[in-house]
Tab-separated table of C-alpha atoms and ligand atoms in Angstrom:
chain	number	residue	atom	x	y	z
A	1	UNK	CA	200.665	122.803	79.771
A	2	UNK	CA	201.012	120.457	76.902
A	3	UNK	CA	203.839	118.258	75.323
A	4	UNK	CA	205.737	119.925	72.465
A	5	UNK	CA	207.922	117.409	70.473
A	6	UNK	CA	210.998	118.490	68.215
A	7	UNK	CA	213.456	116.742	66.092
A	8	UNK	CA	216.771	118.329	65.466
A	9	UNK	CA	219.452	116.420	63.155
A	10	UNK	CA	223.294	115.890	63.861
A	11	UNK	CA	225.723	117.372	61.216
A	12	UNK	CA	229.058	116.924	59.557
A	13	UNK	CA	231.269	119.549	58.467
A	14	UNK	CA	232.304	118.657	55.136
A	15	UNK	CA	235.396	121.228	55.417
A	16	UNK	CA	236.638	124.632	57.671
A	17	UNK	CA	237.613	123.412	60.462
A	18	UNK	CA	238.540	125.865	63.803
A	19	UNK	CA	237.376	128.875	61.366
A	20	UNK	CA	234.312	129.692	62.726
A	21	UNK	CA	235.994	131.319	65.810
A	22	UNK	CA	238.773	132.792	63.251
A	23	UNK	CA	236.353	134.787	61.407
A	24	UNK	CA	236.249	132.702	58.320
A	25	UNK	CA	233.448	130.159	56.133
A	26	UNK	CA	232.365	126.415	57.136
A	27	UNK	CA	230.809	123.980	55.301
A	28	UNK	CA	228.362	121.535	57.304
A	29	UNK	CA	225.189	119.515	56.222
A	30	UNK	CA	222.760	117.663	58.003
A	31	UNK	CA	222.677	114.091	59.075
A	32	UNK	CA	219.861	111.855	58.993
A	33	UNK	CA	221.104	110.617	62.594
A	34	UNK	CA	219.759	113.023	64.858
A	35	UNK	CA	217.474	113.542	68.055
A	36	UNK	CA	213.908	113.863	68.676
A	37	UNK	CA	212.919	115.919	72.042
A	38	UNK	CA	209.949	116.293	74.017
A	39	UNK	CA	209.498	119.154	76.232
A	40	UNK	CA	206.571	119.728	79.084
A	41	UNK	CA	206.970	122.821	81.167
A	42	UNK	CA	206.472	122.326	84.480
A	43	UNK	CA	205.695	124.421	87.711
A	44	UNK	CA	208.463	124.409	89.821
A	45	UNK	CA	212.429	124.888	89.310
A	46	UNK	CA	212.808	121.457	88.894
A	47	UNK	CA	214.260	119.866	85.523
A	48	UNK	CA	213.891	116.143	85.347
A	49	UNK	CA	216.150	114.670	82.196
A	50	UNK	CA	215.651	111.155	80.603
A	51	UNK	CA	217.670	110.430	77.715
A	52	UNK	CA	218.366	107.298	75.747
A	53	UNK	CA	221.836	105.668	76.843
A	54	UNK	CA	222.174	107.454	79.729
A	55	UNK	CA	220.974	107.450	83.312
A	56	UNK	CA	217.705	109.422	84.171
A	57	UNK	CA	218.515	112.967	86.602
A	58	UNK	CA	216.346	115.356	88.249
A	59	UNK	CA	218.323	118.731	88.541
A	60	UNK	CA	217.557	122.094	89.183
A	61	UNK	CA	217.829	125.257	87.219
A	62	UNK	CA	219.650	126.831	89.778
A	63	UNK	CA	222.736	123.997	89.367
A	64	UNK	CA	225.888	125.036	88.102
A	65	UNK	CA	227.344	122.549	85.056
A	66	UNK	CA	228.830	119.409	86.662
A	67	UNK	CA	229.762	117.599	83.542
A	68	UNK	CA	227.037	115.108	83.742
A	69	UNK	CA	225.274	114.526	80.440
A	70	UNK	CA	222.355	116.664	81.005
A	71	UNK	CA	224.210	120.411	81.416
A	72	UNK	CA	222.890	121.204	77.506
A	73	UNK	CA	219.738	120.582	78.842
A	74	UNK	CA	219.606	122.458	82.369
A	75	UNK	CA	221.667	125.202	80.348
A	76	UNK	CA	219.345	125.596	77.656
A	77	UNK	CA	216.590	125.918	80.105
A	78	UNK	CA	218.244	128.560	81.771
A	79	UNK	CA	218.439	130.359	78.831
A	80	UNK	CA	214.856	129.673	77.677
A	81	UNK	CA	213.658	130.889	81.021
A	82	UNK	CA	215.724	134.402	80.185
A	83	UNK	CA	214.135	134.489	77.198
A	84	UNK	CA	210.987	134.347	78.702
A	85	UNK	CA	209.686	130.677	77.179
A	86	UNK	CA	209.268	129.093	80.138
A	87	UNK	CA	208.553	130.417	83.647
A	88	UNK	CA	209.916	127.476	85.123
A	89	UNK	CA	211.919	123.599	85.230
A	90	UNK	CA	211.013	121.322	82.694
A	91	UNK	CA	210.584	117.755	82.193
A	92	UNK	CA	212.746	116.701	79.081
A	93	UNK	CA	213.050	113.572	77.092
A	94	UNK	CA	215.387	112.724	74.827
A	95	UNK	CA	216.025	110.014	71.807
A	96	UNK	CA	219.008	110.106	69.755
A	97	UNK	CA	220.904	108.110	67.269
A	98	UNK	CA	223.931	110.917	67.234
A	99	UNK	CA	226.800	109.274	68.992
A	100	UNK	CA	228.142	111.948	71.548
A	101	UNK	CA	232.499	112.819	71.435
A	102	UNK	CA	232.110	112.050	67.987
A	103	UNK	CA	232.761	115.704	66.455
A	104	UNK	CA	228.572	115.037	65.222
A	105	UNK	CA	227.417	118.057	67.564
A	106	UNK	CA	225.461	115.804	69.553
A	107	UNK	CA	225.369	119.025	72.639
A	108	UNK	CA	224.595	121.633	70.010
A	109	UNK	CA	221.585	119.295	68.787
A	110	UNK	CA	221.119	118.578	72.411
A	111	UNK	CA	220.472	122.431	73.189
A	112	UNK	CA	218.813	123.761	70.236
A	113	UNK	CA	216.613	120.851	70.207
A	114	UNK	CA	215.354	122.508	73.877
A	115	UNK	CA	215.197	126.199	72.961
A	116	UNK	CA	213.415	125.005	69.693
A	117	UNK	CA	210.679	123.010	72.037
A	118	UNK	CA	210.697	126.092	74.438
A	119	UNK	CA	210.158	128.226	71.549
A	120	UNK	CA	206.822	126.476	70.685
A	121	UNK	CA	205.880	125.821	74.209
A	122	UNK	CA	206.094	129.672	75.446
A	123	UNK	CA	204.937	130.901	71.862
A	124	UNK	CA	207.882	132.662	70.938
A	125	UNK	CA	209.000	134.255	68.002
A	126	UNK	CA	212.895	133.900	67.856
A	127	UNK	CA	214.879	133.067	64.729
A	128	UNK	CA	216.434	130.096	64.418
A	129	UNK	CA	219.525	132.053	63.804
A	130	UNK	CA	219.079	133.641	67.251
A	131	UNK	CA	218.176	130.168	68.719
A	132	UNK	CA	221.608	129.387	67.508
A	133	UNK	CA	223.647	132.562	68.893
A	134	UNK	CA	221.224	131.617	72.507
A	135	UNK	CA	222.328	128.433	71.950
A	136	UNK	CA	226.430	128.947	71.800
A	137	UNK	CA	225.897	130.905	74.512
A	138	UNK	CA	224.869	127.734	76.461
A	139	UNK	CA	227.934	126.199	75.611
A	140	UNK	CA	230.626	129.037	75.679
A	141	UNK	CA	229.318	130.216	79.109
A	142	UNK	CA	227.344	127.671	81.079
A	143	UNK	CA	229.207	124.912	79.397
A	144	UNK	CA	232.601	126.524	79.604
A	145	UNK	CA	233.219	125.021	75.925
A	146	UNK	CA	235.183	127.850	74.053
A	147	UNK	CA	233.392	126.550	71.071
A	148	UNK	CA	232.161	128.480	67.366
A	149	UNK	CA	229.273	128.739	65.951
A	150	UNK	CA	228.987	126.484	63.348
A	151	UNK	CA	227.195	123.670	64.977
A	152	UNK	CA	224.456	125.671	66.225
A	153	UNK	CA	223.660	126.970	63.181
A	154	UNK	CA	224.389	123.621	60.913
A	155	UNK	CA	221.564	121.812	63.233
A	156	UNK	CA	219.074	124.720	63.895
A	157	UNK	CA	219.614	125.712	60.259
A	158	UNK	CA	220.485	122.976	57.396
A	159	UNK	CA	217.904	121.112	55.547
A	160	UNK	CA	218.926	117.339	54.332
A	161	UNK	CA	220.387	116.837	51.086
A	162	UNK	CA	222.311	120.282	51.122
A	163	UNK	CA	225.497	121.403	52.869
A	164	UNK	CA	225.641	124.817	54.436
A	165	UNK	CA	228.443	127.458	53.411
A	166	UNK	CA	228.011	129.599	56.497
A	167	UNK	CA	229.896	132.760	57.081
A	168	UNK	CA	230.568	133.090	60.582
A	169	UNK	CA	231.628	136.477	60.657
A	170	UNK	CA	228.388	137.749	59.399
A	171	UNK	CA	226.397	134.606	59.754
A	172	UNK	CA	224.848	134.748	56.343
A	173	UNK	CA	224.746	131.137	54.663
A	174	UNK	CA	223.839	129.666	51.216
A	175	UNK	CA	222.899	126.050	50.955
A	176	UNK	CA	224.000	124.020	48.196
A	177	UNK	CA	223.146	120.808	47.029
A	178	UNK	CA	225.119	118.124	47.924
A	179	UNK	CA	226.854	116.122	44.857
A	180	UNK	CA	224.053	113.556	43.143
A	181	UNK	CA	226.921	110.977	42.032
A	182	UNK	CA	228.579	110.407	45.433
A	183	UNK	CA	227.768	109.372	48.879
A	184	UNK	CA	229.029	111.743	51.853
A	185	UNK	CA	229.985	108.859	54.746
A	186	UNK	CA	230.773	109.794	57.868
A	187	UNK	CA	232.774	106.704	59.787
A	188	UNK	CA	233.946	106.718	63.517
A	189	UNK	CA	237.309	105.921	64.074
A	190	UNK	CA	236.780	104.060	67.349
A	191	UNK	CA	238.367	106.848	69.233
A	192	UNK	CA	235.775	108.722	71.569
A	193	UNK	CA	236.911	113.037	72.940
A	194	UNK	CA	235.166	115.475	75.124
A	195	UNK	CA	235.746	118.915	74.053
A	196	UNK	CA	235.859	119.741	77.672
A	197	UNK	CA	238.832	117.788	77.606
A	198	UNK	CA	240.958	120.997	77.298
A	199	UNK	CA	242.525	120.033	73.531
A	200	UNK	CA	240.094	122.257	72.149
A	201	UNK	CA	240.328	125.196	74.353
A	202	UNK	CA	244.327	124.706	74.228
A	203	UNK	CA	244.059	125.647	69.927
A	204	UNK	CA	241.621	128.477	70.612
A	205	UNK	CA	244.587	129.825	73.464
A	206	UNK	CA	246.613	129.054	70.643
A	207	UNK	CA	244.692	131.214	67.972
A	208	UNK	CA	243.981	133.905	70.643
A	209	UNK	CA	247.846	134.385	70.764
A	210	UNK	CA	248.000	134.632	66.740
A	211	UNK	CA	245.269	137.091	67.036
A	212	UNK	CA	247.180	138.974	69.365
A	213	UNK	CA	250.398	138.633	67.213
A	214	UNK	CA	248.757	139.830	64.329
A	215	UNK	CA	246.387	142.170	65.157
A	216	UNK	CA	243.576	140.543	64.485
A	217	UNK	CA	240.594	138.698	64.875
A	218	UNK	CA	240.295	136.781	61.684
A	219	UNK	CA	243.292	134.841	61.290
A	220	UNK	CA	241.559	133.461	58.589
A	221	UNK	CA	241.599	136.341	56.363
A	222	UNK	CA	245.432	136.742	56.917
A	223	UNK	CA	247.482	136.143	53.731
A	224	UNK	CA	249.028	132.724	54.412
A	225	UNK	CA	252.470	134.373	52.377
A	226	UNK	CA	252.095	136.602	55.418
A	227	UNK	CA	251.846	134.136	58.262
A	228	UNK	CA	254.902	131.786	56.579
A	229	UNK	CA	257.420	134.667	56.123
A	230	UNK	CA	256.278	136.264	59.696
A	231	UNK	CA	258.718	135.905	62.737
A	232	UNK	CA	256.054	134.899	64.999
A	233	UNK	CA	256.899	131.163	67.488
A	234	UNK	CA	256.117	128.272	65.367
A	235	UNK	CA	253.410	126.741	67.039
A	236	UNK	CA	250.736	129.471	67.191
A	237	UNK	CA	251.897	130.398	63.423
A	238	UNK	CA	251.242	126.938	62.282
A	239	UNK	CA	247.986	127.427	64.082
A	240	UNK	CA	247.470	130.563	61.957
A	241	UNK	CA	248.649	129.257	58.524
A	242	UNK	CA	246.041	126.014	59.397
A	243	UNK	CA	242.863	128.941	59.304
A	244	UNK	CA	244.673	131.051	56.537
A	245	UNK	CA	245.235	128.323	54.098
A	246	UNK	CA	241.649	126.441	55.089
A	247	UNK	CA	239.650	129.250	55.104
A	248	UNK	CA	240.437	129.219	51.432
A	249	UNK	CA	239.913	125.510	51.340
A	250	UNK	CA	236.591	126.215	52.232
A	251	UNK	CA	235.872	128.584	49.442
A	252	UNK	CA	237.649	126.017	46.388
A	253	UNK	CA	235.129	123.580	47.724
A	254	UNK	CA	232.035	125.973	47.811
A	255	UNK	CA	232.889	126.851	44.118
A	256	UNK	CA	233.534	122.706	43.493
A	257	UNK	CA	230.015	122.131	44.613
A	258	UNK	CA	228.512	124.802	42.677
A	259	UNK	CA	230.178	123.561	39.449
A	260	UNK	CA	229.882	119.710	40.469
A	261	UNK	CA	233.427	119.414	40.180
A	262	UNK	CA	233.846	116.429	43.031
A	263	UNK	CA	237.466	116.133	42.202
A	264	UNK	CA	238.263	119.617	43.336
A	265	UNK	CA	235.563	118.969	46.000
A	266	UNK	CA	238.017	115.699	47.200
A	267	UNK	CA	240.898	117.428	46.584
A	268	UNK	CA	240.440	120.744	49.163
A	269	UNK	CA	239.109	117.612	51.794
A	270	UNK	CA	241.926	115.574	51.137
A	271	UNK	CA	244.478	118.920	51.825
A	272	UNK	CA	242.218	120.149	54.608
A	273	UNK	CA	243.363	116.491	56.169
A	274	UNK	CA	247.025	117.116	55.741
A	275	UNK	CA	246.458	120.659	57.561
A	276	UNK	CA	244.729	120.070	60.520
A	277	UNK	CA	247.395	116.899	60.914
A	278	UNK	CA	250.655	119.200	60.726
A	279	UNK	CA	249.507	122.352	61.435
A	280	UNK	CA	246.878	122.493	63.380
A	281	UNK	CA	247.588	119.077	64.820
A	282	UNK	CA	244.563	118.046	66.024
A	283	UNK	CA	244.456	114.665	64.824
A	284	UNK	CA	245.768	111.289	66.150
A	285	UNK	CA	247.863	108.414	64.236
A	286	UNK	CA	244.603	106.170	63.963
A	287	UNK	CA	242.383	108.652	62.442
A	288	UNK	CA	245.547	109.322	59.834
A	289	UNK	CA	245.635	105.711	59.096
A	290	UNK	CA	241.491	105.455	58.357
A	291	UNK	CA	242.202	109.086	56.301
A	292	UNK	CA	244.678	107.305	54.150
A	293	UNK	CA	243.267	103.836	53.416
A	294	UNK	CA	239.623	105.633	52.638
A	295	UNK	CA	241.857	107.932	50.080
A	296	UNK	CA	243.594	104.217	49.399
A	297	UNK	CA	240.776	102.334	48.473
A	298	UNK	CA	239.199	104.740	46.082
A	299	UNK	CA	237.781	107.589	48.193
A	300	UNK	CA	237.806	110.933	46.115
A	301	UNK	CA	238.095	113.148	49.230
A	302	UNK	CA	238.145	111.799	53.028
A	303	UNK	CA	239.259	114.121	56.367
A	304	UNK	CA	238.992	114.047	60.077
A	305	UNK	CA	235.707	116.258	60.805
A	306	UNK	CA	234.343	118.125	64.269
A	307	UNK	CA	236.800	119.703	66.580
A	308	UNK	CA	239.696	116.697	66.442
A	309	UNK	CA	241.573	114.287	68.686
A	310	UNK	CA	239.362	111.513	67.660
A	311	UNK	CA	235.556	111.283	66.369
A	312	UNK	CA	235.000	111.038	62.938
A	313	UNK	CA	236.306	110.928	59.281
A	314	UNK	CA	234.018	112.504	56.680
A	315	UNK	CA	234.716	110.989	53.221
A	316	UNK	CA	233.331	111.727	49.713
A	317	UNK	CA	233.080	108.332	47.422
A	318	UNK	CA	231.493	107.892	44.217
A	319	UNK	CA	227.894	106.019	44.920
A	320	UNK	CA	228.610	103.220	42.606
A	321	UNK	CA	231.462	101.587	44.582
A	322	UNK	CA	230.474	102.699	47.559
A	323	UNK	CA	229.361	99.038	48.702
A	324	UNK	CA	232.994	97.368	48.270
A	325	UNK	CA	234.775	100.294	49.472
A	326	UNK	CA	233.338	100.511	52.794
A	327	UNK	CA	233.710	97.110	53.346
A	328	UNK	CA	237.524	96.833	52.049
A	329	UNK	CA	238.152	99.713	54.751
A	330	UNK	CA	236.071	98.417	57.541
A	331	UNK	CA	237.996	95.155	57.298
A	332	UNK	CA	240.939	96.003	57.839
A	333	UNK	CA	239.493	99.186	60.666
A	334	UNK	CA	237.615	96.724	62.727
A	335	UNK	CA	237.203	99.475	65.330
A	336	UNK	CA	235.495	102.233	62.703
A	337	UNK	CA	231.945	102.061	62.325
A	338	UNK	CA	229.816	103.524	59.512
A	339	UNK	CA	227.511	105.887	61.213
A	340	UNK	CA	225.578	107.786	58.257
A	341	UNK	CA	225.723	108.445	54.321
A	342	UNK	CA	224.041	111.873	53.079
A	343	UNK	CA	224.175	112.814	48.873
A	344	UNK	CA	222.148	115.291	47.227
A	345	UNK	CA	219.992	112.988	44.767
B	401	LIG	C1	233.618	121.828	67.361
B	401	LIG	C2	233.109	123.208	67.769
B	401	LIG	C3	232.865	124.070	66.529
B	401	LIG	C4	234.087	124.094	65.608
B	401	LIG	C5	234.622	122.686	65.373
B	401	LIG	C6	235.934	122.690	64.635
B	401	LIG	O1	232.643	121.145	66.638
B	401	LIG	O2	231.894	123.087	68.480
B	401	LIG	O3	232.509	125.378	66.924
B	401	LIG	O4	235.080	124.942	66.118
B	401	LIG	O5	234.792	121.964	66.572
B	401	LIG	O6	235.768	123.161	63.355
C-alpha cells in the first residue's frame, strides 16, 4: 500500500488552564511549529518509528508503553487498528519543529498526526472531533497521562490565524480571529517537564477530591463565592477556586477577542498567571520571573501555558515593539528561547 503524508501543527493555549477535565472552556490556537508524518501500512505487527531528534525503534503493536518516545505512535496504531484503518504495524516517520515537555502538545500532535494518516490510508470516514476523543484515549489509557481534551482537539481542529474557544463539556468550539495589532509569542523558559512526571496527575487527584467535596464534576462551574467561604482543606479548595475563577477568565477573554479589546485580552492572561502560581501552583520561580519581566518590558498580557512545572510562557505584545521587547527580555533570560509568534493579520 502507498505512502500517506500528514502535517499536524503544535498549539498554545492562550488561557483555561486544567479546565478541560473540570468541565469548563479553553482557549488554544495553532502554531506554525508543528509535525509532518508519513505513514505506510505494512503486513505484519511490526511498527518501525523514525523521528527527527530521536533514536530510530522497531516495536510491536502488541508492546505495552515503556516511556520511550515512540508510545504516541505504537498507541495510536493500536487504536487505528481498532478502528479498523489498518490491519496491521506500520512504518512511521516523523519531522517536527514542536519541542517536546514544552506544554506545545508535541504527543497529542504526535498521535493525531497517526490516526489522521491512518484515516486516509484505510479510507475512513471519522471526524476529526472523534480522531481527537480516539486520540485522548491514547494518552489517558495507553499512555497513562490523566490528561483533557484540549490538545487533541486544538491540533486536529484549529486553523492558523484563529484561536479556538472550545467547550469541553460539550465539545462545541467557535474560532475567533486572533488580534491583527499584536503578536502572540510563545518563549521557553529553559525548563523542560514530562507530564508523566506525576505533577500533573497529582492536580487532577487534587481536583478529583474537590469533585468529590462538592458534588461535582465541573468545578469550574462552581461559584468561586462558594468555594472561598466553603470549609473544605485548603489545598484541593485552592485547586477548585483556580478552575472556578479561570473558567471565567476564559470567557472575559473570549468576549475581549470578539470586541478587540487586547487590554482585557492581557489583563484575564496576566490574572490567569497569578492563579495557576498561588492556587493552582503549578508554576516554578523561573517561569514567574520570565512572566514578570515580559509584563515589565511592555507585554500587554504574558502567562505560563500547557500543563505547568516548566515549558512555556505565552505572551500577547503589540506588533510594533515587538522587535526590542523580545530582545530586552531574552537578554537578561539567556536560557528562554523564542519558539513561535502567531497574530491574526
Ligand atoms: C496538558 C494536558 C491538557 C490540559 C493542559 C492544562 O496540556 O494535556 O489536557 O489539561 O495540560 O491546561
Amino acid at each position: 500500500m502507498s505512502e500517506v503524508h500528514v502535517r499536524v501543527p503544535g498549539r498554545v493555549n492562550l488561557i483555561g488552564e486544567h479546565t478541560d477535565y473540570n468541565g469548563g472552556m479553553v482557549l488554544p490556537a495553532a502554531l506554525s511549529v508543528g509535525l509532518e508524518l508519513t505513514l505506510s501500512p505494512r503486513a505484519d505487527e511490526h511498527v518501525m518509528a523514525r523521528s527527527n531528534g530521536y533514536k530510530d525503534v522497531q516495536r510491536s503493536l502488541s508492546d505495552a508503553a515503556n516511556n520511550n518516545w515512540s508510545d504516541p505512535v505504537v498507541g495510536a496504531l493500536r487504536e487505528a487498528r481498532s478502528m479498523g484503518l489498518i490491519a496491521h504495524g506500520a512504518d512511521v516517520s516523523i519531522t517536527s519543529t514542536i519541542p517536546a515537555g514544552s506544554g506545545l502538545s508535541s504527543s497529542a500532535a504526535l498521535i493525531v498526526a497517526v490516526l489522521k494518516a491512518a484515516r486516509e490510508a484505510g479510507r475512513g470516514e471519522q471526524s476529526n472531533e472523534e480522531l481527537a476523543i480516539a486520540a485522548r484515549r491514547v494518552e489517558n489509557e495507553y499512555m497513562g497521562v490523566p490528561c483533557g481534551i484540549m490538545d487533541q482537539m486544538a491540533v486536529a481542529l484549529a486553523t492558523s490565524g484563529a484561536a479556538m474557544a472550545l467547550d469541553t463539556n460539550t465539545l462545541e468550539y467557535e474560532l475567533f480571529a486572533l488580534p491583527k495589532t499584536h503578536k502572540i509569542a510563545v518563549i521557553h523558559s529553559g525548563v523542560f517537564r514530562k507530564l508523566t512526571e506525576g505533577r500533573y496527575a497529582q492536580r487532577k487527584q487534587e481536583c478529583d477530591e474537590a469533585k468529590a467535596f462538592f458534588g461535582t464534576e465541573d468545578l469550574c462551574l462552581l461559584d468561586p463565592e462558594e468555594v472561598t467561604q466553603s470549609s473544605f482543606a485548603e489545598t484541593p479548595r485552592k485547586r477548585a477556586l483556580h478552575c472556578a475563577t479561570e473558567h471565567r477568565r476564559v470567557l472575559a477573554a473570549i468576549e475581549a477577542l470578539k470586541a478587540n479589546d487586547i487590554a482585557s485580552l492581557g489583563r484575564a492572561m496576566n490574572e490567569s498567571h497569578v492563579s495557576m502560581r498561588d492556587n493552582f501552583e503549578m508554576s516554578l520561580p523561573a517561569i514567574d520571573a520570565l512572566v514578570s519581566d515580559a509584563q515589565k518590558f511592555g507585554a500587554t498580557g504574558a502567562r505560563l501555558t500547557g500543563g505547568g512545572f516548566g515549558g512555556c510562557i505565552v505572551t500577547c505584545v503589540e506588533s510594533a515593539a515587538f522587535d526590542d521587547w523580545v530582545a530586552k527580555l531574552l537578554a537578561v533570560h539567556p536560557k528562554a528561547k523564542l519558539i513561535d509568534t502567531v497574530c491574526g493579520g
